[in-house]
CSV table of C-alpha atoms and ligand atoms in Angstrom, one decimal:
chain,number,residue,atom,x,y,z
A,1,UNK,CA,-2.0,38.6,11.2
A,2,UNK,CA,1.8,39.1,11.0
A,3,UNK,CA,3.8,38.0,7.7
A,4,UNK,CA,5.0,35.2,8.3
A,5,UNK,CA,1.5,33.1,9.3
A,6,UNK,CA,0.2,34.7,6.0
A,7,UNK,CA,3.1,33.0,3.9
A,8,UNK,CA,1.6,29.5,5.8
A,9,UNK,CA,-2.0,30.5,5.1
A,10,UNK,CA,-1.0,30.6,1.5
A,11,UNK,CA,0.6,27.6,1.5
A,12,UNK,CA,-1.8,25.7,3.0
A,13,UNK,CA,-4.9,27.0,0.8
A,14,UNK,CA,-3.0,25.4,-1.9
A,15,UNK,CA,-2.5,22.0,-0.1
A,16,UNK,CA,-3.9,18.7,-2.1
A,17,UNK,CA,-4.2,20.7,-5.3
A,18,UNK,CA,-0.6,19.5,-6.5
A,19,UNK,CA,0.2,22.7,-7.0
A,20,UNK,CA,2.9,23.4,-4.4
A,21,UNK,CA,6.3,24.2,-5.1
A,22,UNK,CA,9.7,22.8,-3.9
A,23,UNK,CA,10.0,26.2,-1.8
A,24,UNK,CA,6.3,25.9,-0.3
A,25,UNK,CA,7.9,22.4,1.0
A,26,UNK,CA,10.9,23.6,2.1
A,27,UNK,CA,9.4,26.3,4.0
A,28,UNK,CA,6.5,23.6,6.0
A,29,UNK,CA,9.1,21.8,6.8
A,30,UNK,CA,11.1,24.8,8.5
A,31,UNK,CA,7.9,25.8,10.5
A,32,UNK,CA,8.4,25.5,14.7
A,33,UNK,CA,5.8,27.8,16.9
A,34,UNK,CA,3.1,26.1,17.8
A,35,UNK,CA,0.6,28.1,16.0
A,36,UNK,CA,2.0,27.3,12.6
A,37,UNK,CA,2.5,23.7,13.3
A,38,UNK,CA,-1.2,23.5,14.7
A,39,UNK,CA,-2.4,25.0,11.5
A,40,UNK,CA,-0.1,22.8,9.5
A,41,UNK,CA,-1.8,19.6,10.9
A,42,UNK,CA,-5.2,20.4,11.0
A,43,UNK,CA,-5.4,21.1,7.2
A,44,UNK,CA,-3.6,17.8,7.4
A,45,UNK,CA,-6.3,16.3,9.2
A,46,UNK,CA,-9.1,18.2,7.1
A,47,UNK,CA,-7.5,16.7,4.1
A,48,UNK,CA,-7.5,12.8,5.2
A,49,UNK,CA,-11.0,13.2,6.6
A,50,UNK,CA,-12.4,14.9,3.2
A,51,UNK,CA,-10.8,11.5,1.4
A,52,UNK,CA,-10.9,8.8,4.5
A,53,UNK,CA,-13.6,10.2,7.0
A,54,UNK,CA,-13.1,8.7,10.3
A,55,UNK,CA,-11.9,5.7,9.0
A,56,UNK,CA,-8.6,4.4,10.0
A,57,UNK,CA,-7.2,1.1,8.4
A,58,UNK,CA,-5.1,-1.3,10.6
A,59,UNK,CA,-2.0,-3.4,9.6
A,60,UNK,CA,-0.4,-6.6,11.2
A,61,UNK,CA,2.9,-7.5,11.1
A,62,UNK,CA,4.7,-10.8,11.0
A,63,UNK,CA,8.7,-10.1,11.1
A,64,UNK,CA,9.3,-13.9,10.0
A,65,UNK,CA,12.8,-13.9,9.8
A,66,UNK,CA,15.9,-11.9,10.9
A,67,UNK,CA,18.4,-13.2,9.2
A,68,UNK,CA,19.5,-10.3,6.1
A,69,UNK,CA,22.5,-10.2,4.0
A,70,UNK,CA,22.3,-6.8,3.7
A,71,UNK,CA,24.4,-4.6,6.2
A,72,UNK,CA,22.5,-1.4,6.6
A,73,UNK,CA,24.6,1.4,8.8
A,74,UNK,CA,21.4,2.0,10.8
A,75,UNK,CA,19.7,-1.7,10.9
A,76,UNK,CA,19.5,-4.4,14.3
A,77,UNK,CA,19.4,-6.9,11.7
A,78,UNK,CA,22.4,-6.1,9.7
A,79,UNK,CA,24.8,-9.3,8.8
A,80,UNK,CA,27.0,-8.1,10.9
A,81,UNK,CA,25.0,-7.5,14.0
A,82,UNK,CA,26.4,-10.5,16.1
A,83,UNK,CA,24.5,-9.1,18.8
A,84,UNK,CA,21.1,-8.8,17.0
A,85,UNK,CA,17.8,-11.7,18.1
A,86,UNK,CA,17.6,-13.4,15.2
A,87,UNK,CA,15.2,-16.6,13.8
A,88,UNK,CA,13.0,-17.5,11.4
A,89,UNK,CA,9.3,-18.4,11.8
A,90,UNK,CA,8.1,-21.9,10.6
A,91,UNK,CA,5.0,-21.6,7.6
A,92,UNK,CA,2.9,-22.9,10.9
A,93,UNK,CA,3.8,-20.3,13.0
A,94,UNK,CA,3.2,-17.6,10.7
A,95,UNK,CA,0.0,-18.9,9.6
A,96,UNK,CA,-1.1,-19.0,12.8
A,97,UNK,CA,0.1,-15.6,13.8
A,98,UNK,CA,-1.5,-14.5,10.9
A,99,UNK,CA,-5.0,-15.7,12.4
A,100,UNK,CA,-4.6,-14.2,15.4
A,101,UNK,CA,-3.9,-11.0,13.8
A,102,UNK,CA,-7.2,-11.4,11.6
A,103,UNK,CA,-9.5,-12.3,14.2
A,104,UNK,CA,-8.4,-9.1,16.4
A,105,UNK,CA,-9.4,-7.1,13.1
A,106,UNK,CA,-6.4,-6.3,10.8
A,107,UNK,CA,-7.2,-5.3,7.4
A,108,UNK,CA,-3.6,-6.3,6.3
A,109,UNK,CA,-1.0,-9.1,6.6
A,110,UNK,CA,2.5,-7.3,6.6
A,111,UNK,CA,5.0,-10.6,5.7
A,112,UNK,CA,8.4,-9.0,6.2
A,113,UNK,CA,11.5,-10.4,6.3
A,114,UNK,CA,15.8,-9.4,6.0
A,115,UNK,CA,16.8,-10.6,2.5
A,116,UNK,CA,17.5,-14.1,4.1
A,117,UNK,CA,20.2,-15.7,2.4
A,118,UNK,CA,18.2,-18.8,2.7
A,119,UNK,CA,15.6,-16.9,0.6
A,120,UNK,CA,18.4,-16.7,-2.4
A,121,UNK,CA,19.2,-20.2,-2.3
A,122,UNK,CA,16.4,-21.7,-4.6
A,123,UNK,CA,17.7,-19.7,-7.6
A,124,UNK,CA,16.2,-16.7,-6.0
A,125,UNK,CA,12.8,-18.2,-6.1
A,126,UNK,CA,11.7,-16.9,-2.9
A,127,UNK,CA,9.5,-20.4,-2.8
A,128,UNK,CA,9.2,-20.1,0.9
A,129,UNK,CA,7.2,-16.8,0.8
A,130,UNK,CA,5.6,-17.8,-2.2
A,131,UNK,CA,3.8,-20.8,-0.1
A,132,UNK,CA,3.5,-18.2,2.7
A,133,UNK,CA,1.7,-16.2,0.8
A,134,UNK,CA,-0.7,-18.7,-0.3
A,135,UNK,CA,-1.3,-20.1,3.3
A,136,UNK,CA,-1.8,-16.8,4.4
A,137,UNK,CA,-4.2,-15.4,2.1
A,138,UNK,CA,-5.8,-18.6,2.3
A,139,UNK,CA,-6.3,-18.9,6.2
A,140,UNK,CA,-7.3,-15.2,6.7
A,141,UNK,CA,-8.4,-13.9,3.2
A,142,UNK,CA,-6.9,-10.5,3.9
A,143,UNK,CA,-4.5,-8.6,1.4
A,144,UNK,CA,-0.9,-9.2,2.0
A,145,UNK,CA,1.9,-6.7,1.6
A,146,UNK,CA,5.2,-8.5,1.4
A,147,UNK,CA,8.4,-6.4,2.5
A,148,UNK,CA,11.4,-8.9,1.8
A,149,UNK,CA,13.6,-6.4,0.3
A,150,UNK,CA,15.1,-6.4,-3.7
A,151,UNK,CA,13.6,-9.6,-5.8
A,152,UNK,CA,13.7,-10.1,-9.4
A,153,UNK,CA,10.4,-9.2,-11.4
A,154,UNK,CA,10.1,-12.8,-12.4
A,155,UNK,CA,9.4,-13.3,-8.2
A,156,UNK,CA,7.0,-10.2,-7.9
A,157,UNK,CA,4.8,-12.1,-10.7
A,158,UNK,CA,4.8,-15.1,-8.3
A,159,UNK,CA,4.1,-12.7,-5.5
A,160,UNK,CA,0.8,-11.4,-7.6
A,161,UNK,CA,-0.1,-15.1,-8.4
A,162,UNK,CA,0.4,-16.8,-4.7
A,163,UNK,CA,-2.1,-13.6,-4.4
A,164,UNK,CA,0.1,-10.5,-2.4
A,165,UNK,CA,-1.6,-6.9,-2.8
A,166,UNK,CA,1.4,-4.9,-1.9
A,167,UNK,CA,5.3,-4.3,-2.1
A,168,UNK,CA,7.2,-2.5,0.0
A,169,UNK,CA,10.1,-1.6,-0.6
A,170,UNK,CA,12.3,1.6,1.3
A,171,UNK,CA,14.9,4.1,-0.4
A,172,UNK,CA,14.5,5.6,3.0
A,173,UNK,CA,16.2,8.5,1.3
A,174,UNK,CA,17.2,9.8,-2.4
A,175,UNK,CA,20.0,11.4,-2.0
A,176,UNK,CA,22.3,9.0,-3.4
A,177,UNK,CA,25.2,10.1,-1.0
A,178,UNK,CA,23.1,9.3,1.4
A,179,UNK,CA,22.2,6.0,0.7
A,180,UNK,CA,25.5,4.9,-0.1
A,181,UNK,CA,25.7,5.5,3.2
A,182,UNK,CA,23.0,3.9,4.8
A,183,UNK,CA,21.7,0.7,2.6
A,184,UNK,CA,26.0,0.1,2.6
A,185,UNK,CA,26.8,-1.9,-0.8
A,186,UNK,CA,23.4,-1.8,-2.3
A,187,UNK,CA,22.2,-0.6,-5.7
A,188,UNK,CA,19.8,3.0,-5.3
A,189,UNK,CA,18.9,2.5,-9.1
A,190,UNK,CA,18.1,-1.5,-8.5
A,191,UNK,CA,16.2,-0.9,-5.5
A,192,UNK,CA,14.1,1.6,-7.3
A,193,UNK,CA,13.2,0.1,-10.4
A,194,UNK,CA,12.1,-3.0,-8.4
A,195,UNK,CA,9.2,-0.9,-7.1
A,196,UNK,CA,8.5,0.1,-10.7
A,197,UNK,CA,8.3,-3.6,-11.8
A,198,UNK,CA,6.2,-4.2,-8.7
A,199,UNK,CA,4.0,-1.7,-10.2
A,200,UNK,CA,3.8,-3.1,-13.5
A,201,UNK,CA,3.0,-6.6,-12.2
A,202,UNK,CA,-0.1,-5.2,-10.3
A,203,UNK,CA,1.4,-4.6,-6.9
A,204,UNK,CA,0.4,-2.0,-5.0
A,205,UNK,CA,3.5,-0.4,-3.8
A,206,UNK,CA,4.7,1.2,-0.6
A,207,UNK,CA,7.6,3.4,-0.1
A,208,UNK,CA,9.6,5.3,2.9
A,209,UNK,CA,12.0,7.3,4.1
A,210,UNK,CA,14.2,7.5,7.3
A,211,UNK,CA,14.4,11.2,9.0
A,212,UNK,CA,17.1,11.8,11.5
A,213,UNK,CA,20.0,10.4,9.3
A,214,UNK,CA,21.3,13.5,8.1
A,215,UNK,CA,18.9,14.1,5.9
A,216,UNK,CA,18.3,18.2,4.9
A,217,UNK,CA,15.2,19.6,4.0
A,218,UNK,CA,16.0,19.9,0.3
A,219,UNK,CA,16.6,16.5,0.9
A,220,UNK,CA,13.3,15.4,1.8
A,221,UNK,CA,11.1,17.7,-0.5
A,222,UNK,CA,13.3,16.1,-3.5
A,223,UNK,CA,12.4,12.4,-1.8
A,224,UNK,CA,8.8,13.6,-1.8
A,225,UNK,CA,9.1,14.5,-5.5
A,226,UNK,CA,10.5,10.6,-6.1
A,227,UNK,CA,7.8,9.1,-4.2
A,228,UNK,CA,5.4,10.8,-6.5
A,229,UNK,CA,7.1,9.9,-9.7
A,230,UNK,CA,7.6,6.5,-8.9
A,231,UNK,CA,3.2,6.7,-8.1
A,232,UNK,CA,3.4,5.0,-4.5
A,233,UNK,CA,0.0,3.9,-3.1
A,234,UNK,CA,1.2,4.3,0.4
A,235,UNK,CA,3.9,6.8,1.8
A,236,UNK,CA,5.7,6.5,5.3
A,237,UNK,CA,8.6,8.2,7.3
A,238,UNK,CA,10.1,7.0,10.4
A,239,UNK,CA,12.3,8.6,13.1
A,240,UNK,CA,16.1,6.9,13.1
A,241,UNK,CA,16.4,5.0,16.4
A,242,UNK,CA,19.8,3.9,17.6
A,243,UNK,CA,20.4,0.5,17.6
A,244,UNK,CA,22.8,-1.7,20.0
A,245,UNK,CA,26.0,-3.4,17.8
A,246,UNK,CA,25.6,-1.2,14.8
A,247,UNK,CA,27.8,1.7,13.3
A,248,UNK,CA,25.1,4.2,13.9
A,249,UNK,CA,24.9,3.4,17.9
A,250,UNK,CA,26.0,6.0,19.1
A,251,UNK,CA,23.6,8.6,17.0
A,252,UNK,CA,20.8,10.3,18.7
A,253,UNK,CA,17.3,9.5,17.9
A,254,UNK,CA,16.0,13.0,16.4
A,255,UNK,CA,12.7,15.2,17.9
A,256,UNK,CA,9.6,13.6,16.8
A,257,UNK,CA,8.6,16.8,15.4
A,258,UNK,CA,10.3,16.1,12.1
A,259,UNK,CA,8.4,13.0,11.3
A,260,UNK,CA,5.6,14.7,12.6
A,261,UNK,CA,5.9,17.4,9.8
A,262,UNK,CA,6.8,15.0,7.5
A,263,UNK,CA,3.7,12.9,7.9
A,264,UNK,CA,1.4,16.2,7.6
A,265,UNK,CA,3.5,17.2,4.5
A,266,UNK,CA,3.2,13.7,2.9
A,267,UNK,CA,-0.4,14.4,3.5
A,268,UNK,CA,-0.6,17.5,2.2
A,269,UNK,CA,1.4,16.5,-1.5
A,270,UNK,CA,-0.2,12.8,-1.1
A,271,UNK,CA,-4.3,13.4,0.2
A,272,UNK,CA,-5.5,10.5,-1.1
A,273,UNK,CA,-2.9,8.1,-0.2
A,274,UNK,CA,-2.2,6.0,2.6
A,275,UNK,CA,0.4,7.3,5.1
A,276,UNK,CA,0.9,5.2,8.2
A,277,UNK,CA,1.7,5.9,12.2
A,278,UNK,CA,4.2,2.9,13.1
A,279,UNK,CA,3.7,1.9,16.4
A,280,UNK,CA,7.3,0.4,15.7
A,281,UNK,CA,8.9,3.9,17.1
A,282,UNK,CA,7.2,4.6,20.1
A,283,UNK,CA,4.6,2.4,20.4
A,284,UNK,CA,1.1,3.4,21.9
A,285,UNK,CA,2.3,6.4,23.3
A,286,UNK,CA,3.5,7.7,19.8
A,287,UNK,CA,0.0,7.2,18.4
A,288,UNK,CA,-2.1,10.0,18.7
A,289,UNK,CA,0.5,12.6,17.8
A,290,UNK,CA,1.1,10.9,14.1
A,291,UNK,CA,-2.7,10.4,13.7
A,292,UNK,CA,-3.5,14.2,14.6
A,293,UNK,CA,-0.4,15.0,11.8
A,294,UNK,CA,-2.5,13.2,8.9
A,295,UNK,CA,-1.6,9.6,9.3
A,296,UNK,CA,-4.7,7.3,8.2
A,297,UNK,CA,-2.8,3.4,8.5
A,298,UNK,CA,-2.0,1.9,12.3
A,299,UNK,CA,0.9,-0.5,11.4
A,300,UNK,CA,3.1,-2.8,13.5
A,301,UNK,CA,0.5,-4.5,15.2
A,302,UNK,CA,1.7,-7.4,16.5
A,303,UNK,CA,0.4,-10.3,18.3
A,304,UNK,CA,2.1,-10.5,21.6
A,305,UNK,CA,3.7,-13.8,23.2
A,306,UNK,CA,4.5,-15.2,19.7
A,307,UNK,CA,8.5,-14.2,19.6
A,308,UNK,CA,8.3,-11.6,17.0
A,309,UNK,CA,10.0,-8.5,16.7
A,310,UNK,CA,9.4,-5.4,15.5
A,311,UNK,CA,11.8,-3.6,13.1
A,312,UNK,CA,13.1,0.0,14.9
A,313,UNK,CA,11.9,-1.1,17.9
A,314,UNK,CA,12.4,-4.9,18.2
A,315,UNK,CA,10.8,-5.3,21.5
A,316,UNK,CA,8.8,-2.5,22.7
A,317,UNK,CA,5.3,-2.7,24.0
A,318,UNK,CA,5.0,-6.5,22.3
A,319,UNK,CA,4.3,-8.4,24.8
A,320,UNK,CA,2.9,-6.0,26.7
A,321,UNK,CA,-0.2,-6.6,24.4
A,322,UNK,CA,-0.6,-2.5,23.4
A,323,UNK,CA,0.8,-3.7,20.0
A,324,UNK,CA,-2.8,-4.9,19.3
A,325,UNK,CA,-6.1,-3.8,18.0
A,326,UNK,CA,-7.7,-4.0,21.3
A,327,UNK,CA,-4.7,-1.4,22.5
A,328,UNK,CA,-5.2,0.7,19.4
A,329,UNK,CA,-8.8,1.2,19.4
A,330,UNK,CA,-9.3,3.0,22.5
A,331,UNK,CA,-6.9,5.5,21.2
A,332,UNK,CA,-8.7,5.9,17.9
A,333,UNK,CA,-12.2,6.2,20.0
A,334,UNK,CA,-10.5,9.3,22.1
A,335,UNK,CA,-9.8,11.6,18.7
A,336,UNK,CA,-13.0,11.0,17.5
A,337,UNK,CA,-12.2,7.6,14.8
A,338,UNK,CA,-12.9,4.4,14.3
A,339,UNK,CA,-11.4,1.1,12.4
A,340,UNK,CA,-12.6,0.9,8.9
A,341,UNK,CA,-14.8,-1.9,8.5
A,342,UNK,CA,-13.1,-5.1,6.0
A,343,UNK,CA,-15.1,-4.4,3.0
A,344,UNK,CA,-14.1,-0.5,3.1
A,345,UNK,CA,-10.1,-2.0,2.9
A,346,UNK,CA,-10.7,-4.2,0.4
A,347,UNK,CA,-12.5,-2.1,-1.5
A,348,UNK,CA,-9.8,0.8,-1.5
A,349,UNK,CA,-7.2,-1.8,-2.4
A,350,UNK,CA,-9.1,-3.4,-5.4
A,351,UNK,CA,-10.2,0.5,-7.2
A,352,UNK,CA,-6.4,0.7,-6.5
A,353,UNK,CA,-4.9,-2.4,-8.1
A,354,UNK,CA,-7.6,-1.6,-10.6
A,355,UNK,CA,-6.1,1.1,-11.8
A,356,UNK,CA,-2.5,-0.3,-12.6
A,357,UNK,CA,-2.0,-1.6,-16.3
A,358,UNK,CA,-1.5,-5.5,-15.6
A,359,UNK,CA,0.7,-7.2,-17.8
A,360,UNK,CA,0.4,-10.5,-16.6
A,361,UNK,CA,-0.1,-13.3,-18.9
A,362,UNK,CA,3.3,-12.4,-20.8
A,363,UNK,CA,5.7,-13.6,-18.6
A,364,UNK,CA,8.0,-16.1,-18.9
A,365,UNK,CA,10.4,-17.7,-16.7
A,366,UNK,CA,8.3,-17.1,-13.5
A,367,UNK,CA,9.8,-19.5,-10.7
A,368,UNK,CA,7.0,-21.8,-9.1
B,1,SF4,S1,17.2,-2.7,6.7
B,1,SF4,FE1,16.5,-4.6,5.8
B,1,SF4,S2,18.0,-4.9,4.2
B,1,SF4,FE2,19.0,-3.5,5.6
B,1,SF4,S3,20.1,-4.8,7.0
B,1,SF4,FE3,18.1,-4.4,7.9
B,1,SF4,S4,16.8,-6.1,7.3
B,1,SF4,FE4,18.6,-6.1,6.0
């Protein structure tokens, strides 16, 4: 065994113990022959099965608006995207997308949205997704992530009482150059303590980071120490794709293997958390690859013929229907898986909100 696959083995035997270093990171993420990266994701995959099994949970997605005030460098939906599709879903058609997505089998209702400027005009009240909310947990009874960007806590209190389960909110990096340079004119420190209120309303919170945006390694071992401080239930990276009317169009997308390492290396420093494989980058084709790195959550299902849209990829493989459960699970039945049943999801998500301190019932000011 030469040196250098000894330096890996010893790496790896520490994986899921939270004992490795910034310079174990740094070094996995530097690996490239294909015998180091084959060991890298099957302890990957030997780690989500000891804390998951064979069970893979699924996530829908309802994009139901467009419209942001927010002018990301590397976002479709930026303000200033006059050539981005933009609308906004009535209550009705979300609800009912919403069903669809339940009866196929989701075990999540993603409600995501831009920071609509209509959204601010209540006094910030968010009152439309608040009602969502309600409707939606009422019509499908599943848990509810909400991703509509920086809210005040007084809003993520509503959030927990119109009954959401999740937050999600992306740094997509933390190097604060960096930021400045992608979430343009937005506040890194605001955008991070919003996730920590989320957390101490009783939210479950996910977090993410872009790769391909100039990003270095030291980069994204130091973003992997953030997401650990700030205690995020579920962890994702996505590739950078290039999107049409924005600054960043003429950027190329980068290899796959770096969110492929990235996902086996959130695994590794994460085991018991939940780190997704977004159809929203490559769709079903892009599947198996970030499932075989570690990845335990299918998200960006979406019910086709509706008119909704997808985030990195606003179009691709929608209405071709592989954006659904029926086109996931013959995927998960070739690599040996299967969908976790309801109960399993729900039952992960309430041992998780469990364990956050709740300080609800002290709040004042909550808009409703
Ligand atoms: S990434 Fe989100 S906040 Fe930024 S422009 Fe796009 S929709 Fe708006």
């Amino acid at each position: 065994m030469d040196h250098t696959l000894s330096n890996l083995d010893r790496i790896l035997q520490k994986a899921g113990t939270r004992s490795l270093t910034r310079k174990d990171v740094e070094y996995l993420l530097k690996i490239d022959t294909s015998d180091q990266l084959e060991l890298l994701f099957e302890a990957a995959r030997h780690l989500r099965d000891r804390y998951f099994g064979k069970k893979i949970f699924l996530y829908g997605f309802v994009y139901f608006s467009t419209f942001c005030r927010n002018d990301c460098a590397f976002c479709y939906y930026r303000r200033s995207n006059d050539r981005s599709y933009r609308y906004r879903k009535s209550a009705d058609e979300v609800i009912a997308a919403a069903e669809r997505l339940a009866e196929s089998g989701v075990h999540l209702i993603d409600l995501t949205s831009g920071e609509d400027p209509l959204m601010y005009q209540d006094d910030n009240c968010h009152s439309f997704l608040i009602d969502l909310i309600e409707g939606v947990k009422k019509h499908t009874g599943l848990s509810i992530m909400v991703s509509p960007g920086v809210v005040a806590d007084d809003v993520l209190q509503a959030f927990v009482s119109a009954g959401a389960d999740w937050y999600a909110c992306y740094q997509e990096t933390y190097n604060r150059e960096l930021f400045r340079n992608l979430r343009l004119h937005q506040d890194y420190d605001l955008r991070y303590i919003t996730k920590k209120q989320a957390l101490n309303r009783g939210l479950l919170v996910e977090e993410g980071i872009l790769c391909g945006v100039g990003e270095t390694v030291s980069d994204l071992a130091f973003s992997f120490e953030m997401m650990k401080e700030l205690g995020a239930h579920q962890v994702r990276v996505m590739s950078f794709v290039p999107q049409q009317g924005t600054p960043m169009e003429g950027r190329s997308t980068p290899s796959r293997l770096n969110e492929l390492k990235i996902i086996a290396v959130l695994r590794l420093l994460f085991p018991d958390r939940l780190i997704p494989a977004s159809l929203d980058v490559d769709g079903i084709t892009g599947l198996r690859s970030r499932i075989e790195a570690g990845a335990n959550v299918v998200t960006s299902i979406i019910p086709p013929s509706l008119g909704l849209a997808g985030v990195a990829q606003s179009k691709k493989d929608i209405d071709a229907g592989f954006r659904t459960v029926q086109g996931v699970l013959p995927e998960l039945d070739r690599m040996g898986l299967r969908a976790a049943s309801r109960e399993d999801y729900a039952a992960w998500v309430l041992a998780e909100r469990g364990k956050l301190r709740y300080r609800s019932g002290k709040i004042a000011g909550v808009c409703q």
